[in-house]
mmCIF file of C-alpha atoms in Angstrom:
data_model
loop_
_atom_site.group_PDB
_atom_site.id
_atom_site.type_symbol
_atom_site.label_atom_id
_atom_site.label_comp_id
_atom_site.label_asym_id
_atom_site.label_seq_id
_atom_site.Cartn_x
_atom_site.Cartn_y
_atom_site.Cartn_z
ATOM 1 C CA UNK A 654 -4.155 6.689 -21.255
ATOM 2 C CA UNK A 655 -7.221 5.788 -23.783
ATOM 3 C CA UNK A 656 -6.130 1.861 -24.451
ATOM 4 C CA UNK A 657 -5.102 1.809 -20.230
ATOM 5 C CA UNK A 658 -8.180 3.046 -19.740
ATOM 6 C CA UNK A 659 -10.408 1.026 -22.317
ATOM 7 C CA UNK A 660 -11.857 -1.882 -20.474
ATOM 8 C CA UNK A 661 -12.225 -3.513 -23.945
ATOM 9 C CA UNK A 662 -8.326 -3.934 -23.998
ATOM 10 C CA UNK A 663 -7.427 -4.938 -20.409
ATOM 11 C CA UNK A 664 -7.558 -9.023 -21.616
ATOM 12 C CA UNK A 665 -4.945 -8.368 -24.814
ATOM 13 C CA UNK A 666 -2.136 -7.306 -22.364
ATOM 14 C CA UNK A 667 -1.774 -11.027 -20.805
ATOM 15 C CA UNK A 668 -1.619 -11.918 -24.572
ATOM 16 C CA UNK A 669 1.060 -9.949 -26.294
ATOM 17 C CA UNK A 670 2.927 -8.269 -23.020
ATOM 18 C CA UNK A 671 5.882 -10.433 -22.280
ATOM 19 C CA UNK A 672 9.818 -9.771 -21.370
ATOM 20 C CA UNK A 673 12.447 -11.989 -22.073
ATOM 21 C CA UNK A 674 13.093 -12.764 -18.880
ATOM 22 C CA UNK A 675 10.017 -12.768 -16.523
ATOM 23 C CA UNK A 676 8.134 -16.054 -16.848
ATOM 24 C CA UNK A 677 4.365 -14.881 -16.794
ATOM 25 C CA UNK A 678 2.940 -11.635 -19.264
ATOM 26 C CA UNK A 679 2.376 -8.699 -17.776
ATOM 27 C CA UNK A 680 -0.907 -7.343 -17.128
ATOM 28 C CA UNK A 681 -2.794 -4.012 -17.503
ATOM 29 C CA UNK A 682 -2.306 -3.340 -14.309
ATOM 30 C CA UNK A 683 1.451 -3.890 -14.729
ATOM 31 C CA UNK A 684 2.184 -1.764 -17.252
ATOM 32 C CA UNK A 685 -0.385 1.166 -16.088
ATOM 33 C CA UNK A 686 2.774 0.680 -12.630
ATOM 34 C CA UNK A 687 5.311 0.487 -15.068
ATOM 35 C CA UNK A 688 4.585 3.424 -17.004
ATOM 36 C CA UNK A 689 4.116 5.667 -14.642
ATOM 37 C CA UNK A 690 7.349 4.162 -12.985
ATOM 38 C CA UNK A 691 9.095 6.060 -16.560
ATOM 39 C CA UNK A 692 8.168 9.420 -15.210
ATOM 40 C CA UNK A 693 9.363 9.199 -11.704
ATOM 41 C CA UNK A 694 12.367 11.677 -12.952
ATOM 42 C CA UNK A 695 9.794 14.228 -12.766
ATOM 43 C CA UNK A 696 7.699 14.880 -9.967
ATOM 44 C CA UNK A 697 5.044 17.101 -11.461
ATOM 45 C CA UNK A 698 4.773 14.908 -14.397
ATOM 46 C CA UNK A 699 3.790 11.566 -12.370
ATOM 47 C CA UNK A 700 2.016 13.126 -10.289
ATOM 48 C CA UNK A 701 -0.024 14.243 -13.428
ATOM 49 C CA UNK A 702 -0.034 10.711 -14.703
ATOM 50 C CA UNK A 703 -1.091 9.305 -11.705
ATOM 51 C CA UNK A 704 -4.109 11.919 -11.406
ATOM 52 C CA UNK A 705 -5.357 11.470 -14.844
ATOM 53 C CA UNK A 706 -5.222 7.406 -14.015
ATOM 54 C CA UNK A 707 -7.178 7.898 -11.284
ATOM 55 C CA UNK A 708 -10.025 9.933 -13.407
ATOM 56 C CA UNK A 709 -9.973 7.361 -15.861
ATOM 57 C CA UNK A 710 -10.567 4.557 -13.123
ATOM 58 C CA UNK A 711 -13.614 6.876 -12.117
ATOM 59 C CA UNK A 712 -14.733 7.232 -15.679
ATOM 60 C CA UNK A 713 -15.093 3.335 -15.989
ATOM 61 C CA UNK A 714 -15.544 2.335 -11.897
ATOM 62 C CA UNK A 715 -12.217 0.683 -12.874
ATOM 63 C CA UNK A 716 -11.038 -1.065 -9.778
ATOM 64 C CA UNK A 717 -7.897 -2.456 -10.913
ATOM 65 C CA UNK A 718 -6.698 0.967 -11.858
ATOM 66 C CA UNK A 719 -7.888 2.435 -8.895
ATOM 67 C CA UNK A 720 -5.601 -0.348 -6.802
ATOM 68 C CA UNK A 721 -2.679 1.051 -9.029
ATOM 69 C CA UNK A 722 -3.454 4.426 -8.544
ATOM 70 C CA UNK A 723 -3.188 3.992 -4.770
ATOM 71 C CA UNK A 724 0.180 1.916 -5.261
ATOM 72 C CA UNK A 725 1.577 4.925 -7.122
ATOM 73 C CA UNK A 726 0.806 7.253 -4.799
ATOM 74 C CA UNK A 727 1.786 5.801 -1.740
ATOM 75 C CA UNK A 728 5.526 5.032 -3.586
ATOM 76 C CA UNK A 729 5.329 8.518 -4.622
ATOM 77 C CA UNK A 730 4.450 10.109 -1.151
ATOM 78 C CA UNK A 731 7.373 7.834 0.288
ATOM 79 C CA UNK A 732 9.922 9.207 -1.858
ATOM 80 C CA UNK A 733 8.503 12.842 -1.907
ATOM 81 C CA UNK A 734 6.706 14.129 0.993
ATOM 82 C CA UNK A 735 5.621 17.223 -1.653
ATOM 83 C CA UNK A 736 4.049 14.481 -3.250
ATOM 84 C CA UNK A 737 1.186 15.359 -0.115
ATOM 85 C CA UNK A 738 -1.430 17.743 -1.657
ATOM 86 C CA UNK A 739 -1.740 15.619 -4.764
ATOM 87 C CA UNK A 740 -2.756 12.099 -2.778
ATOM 88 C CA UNK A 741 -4.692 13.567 -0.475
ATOM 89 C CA UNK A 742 -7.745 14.217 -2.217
ATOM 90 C CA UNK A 743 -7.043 11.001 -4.432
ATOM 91 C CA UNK A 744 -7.041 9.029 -1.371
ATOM 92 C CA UNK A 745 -10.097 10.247 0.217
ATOM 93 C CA UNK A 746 -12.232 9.979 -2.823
ATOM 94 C CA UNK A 747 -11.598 6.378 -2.873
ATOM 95 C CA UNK A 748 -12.690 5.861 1.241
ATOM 96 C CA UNK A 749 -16.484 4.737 -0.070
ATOM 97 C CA UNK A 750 -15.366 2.529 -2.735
ATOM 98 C CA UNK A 751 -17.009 -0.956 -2.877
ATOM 99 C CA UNK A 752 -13.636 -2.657 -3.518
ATOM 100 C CA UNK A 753 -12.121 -3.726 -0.349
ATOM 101 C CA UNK A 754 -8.670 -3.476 -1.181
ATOM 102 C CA UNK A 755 -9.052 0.276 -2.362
ATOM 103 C CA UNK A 756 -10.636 1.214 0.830
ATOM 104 C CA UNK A 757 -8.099 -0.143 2.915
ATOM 105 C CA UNK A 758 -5.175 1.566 0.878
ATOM 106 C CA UNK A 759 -7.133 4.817 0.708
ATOM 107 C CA UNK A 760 -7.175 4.311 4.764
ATOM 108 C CA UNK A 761 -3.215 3.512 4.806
ATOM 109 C CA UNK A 762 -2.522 6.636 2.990
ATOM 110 C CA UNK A 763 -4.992 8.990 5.095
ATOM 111 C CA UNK A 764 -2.675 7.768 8.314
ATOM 112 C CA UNK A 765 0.463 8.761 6.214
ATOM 113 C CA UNK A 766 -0.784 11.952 5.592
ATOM 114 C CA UNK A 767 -2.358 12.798 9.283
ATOM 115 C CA UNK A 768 -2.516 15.585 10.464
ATOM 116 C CA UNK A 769 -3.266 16.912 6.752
ATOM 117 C CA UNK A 770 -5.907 13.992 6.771
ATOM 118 C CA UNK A 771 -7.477 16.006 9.342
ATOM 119 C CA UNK A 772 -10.545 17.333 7.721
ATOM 120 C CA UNK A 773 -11.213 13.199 6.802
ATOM 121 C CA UNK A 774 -11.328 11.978 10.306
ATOM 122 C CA UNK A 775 -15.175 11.368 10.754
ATOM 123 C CA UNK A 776 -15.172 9.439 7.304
ATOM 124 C CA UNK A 777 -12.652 7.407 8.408
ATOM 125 C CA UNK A 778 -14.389 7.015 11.927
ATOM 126 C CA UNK A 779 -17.465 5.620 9.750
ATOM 127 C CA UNK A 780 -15.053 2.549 8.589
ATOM 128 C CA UNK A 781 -13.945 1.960 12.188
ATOM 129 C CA UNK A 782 -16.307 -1.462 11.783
ATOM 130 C CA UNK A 783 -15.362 -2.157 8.292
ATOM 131 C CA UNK A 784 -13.963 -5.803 7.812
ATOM 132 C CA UNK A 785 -12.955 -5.821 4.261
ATOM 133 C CA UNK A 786 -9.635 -7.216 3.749
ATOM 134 C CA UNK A 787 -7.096 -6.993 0.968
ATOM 135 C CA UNK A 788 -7.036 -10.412 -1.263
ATOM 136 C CA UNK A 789 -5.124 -8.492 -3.880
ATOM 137 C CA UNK A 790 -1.908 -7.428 -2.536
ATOM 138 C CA UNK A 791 -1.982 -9.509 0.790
ATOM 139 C CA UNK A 792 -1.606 -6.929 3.544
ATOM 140 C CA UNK A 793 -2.729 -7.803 6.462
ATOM 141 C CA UNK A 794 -5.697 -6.145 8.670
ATOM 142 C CA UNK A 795 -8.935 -4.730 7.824
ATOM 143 C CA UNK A 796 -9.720 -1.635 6.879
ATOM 144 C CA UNK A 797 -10.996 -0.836 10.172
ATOM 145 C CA UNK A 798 -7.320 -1.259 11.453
ATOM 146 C CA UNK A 799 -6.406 0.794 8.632
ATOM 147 C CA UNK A 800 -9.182 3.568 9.703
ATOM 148 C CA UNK A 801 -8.361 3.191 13.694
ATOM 149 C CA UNK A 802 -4.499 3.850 13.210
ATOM 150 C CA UNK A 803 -5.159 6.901 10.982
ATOM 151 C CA UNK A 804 -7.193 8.449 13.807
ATOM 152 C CA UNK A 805 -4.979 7.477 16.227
ATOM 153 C CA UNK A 806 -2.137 9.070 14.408
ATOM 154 C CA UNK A 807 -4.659 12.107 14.282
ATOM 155 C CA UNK A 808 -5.012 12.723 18.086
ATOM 156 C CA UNK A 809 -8.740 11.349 17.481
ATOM 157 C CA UNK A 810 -10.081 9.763 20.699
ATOM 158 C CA UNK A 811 -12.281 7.783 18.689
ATOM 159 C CA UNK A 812 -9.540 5.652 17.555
ATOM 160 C CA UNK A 813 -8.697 4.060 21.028
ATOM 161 C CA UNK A 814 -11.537 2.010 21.478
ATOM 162 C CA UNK A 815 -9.568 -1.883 20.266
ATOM 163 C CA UNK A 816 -6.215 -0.052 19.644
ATOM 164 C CA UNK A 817 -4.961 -1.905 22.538
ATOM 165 C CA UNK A 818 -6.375 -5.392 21.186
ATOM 166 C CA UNK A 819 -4.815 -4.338 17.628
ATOM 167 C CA UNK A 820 -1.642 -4.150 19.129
ATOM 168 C CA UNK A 821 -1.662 -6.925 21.755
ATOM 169 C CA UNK A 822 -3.058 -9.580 18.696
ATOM 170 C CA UNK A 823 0.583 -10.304 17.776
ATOM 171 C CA UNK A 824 1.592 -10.806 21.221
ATOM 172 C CA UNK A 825 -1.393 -13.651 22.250
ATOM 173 C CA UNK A 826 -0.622 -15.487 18.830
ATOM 174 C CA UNK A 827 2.893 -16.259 20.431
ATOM 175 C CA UNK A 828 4.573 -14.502 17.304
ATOM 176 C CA UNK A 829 3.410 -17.032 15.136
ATOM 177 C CA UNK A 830 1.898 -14.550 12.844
ATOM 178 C CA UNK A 831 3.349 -15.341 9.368
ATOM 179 C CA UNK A 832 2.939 -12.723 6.314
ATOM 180 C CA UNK A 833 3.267 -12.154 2.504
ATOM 181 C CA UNK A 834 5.461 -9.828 1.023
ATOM 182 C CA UNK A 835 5.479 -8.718 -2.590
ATOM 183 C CA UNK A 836 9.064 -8.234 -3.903
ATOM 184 C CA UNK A 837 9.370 -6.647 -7.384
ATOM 185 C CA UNK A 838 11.621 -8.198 -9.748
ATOM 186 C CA UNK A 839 11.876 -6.427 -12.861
ATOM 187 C CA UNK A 840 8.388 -4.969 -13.059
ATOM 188 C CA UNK A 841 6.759 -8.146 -11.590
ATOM 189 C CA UNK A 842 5.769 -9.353 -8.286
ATOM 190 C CA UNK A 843 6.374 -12.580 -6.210
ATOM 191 C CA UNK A 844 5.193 -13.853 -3.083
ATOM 192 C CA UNK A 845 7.850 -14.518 -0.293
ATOM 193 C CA UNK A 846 6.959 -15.288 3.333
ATOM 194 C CA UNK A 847 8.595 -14.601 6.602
ATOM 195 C CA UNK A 848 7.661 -15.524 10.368
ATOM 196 C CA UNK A 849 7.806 -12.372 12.638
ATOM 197 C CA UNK A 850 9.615 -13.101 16.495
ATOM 198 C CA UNK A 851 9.165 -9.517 17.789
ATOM 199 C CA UNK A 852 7.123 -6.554 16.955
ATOM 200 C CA UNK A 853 7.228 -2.550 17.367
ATOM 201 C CA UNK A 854 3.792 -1.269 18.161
ATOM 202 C CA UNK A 855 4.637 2.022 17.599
ATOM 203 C CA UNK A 856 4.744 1.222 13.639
ATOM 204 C CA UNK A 857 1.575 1.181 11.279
ATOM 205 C CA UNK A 858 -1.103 -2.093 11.605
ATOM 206 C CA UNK A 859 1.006 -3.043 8.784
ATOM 207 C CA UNK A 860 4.584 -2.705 9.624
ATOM 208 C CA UNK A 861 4.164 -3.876 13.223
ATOM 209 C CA UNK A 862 3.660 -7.438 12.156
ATOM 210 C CA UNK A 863 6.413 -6.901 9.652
ATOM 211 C CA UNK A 864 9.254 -5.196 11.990
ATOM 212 C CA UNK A 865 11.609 -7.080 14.089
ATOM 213 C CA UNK A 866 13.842 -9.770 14.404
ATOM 214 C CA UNK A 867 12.833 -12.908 12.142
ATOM 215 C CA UNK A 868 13.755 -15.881 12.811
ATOM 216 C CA UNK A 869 14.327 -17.253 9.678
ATOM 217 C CA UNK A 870 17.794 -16.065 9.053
ATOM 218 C CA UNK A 871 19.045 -12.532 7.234
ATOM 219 C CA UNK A 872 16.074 -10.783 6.800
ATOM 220 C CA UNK A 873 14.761 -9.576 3.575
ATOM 221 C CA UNK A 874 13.680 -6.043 2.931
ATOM 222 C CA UNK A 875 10.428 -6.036 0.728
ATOM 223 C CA UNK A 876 8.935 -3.058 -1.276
ATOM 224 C CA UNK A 877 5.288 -4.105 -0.780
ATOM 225 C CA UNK A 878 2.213 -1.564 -0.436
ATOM 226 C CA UNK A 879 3.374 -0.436 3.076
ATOM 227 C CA UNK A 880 6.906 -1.815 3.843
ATOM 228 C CA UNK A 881 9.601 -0.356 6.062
ATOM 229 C CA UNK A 882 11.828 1.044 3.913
ATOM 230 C CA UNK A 883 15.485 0.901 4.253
ATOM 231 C CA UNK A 884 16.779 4.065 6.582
ATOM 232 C CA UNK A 885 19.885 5.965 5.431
ATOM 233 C CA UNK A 886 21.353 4.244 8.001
ATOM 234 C CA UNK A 887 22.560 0.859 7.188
ATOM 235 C CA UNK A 888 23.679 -2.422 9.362
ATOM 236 C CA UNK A 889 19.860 -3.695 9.059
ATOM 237 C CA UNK A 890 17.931 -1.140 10.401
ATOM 238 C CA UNK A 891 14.974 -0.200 8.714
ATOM 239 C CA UNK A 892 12.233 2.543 9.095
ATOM 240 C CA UNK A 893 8.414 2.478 8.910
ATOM 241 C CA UNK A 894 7.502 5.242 6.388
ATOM 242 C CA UNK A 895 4.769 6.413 8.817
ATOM 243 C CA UNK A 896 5.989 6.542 11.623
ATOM 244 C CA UNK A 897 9.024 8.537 12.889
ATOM 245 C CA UNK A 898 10.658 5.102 15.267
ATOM 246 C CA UNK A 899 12.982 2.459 13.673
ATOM 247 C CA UNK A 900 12.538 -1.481 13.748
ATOM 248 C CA UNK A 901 15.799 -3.595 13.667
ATOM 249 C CA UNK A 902 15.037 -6.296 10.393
#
């Protein structure tokens, strides 16, 4: 945790972290992911990882491993609904942080966890106008999109106000809304895009642009920070892991 932790020793890992067969090194960020990917065997254990990363990231107003600590908890929390109590308070500390990126993830996973999010809703009615945007991990919306559909999912009135112009935005683009999607292989990410030809509104800001039929051939399903993750049910069908409806990939 100490040399994860030690902003001294973030550059080294791009220096002397490499696998045989993944072209670029790994970075601190990586391996903080791909550690805490070791104790997934054991709930309480990662969950304990993944708390004492996020006090570090405090400790040092780390924002990289504040982005991870939000990854890991939202990957947790889709696996393991128990995983609940432990990323809600980790999530709402990290609504007022100046990084745009960890606001908008802290956002995402308040709207998993409504109504539990509950006692959060006029904090997240205070980023309502917020435009930041995530240049990191390229999902799509602000963090006001973020805050309006965790409200929403709430029973918050104060979320309708530009809900309908959230979900109509796909529609008056034509469906020429095109998006990135981070696919892991091995422990690394790369960038793959598809063009969307129909939408569900009833999924998340960021799995409504994602869902539905695309129209570049077999679609692709993508573990990125909020994709919809393959149902029990096979034949292409995949489900949004906030929200109870299916979208046909």
């Amino acid at each position: 945790m100490d040399v994860l932790a030690d902003p001294a020793v973030r550059p080294r890992f791009e220096r002397i972290w490499w696998l045989p067969d993944v072209e670029t090194p790994f970075t601190r960020d990586d391996v903080a992911a791909w550690v805490s990917g070791l104790l997934d065997h054991v709930l309480l254990v990662a969950l304990s990882f993944v708390t004492r990363l996020a006090e570090a990231a405090e400790r040092t107003a780390d924002d990289g491993l504040r982005r991870v600590v939000l990854d890991e908890a939202w990957r947790h929390l889709v696996l393991r609904r128990s995983a609940a109590p432990t990323v809600l308070p980790l999530a709402a500390r990290l609504l007022d942080c100046a990084d745009d990126c960890v606001r908008l993830k802290a956002a995402h996973l308040l709207a998993m966890l409504a109504p539990d999010s509950g006692p959060y809703a006029d904090r997240l009615a205070a980023l309502l106008d917020d435009p930041g945007t995530d240049e990191i991990s390229w999902i799509e919306g602000t963090v006001g999109d973020f805050a309006r559909w965790a409200l929403v999912r709430l029973g918050d009135p104060r979320g309708l106000p530009g809900l309908v112009e959230s979900l109509w935005a796909p529609y008056r683009e034509q469906f020429g809304r095109s998006w990135v999607a981070a696919i892991r292989v091995g422990r690394r990410y790369t960038k793959s895009s598809r063009r969307c030809a129909s939408t569900r509104t009833s999924c998340c800001p960021h799995c409504w642009r994602r869902c539905g039929r695309t129209t570049s051939g077999t679609a692709t399903t993508a573990r990125s920070w909020a994709p919809c993750c393959t149902s029990p049910k096979s034949g292409g069908r995949t489900r949004c892991p906030c929200s109870p409806s299916s979208c046909r990939s």
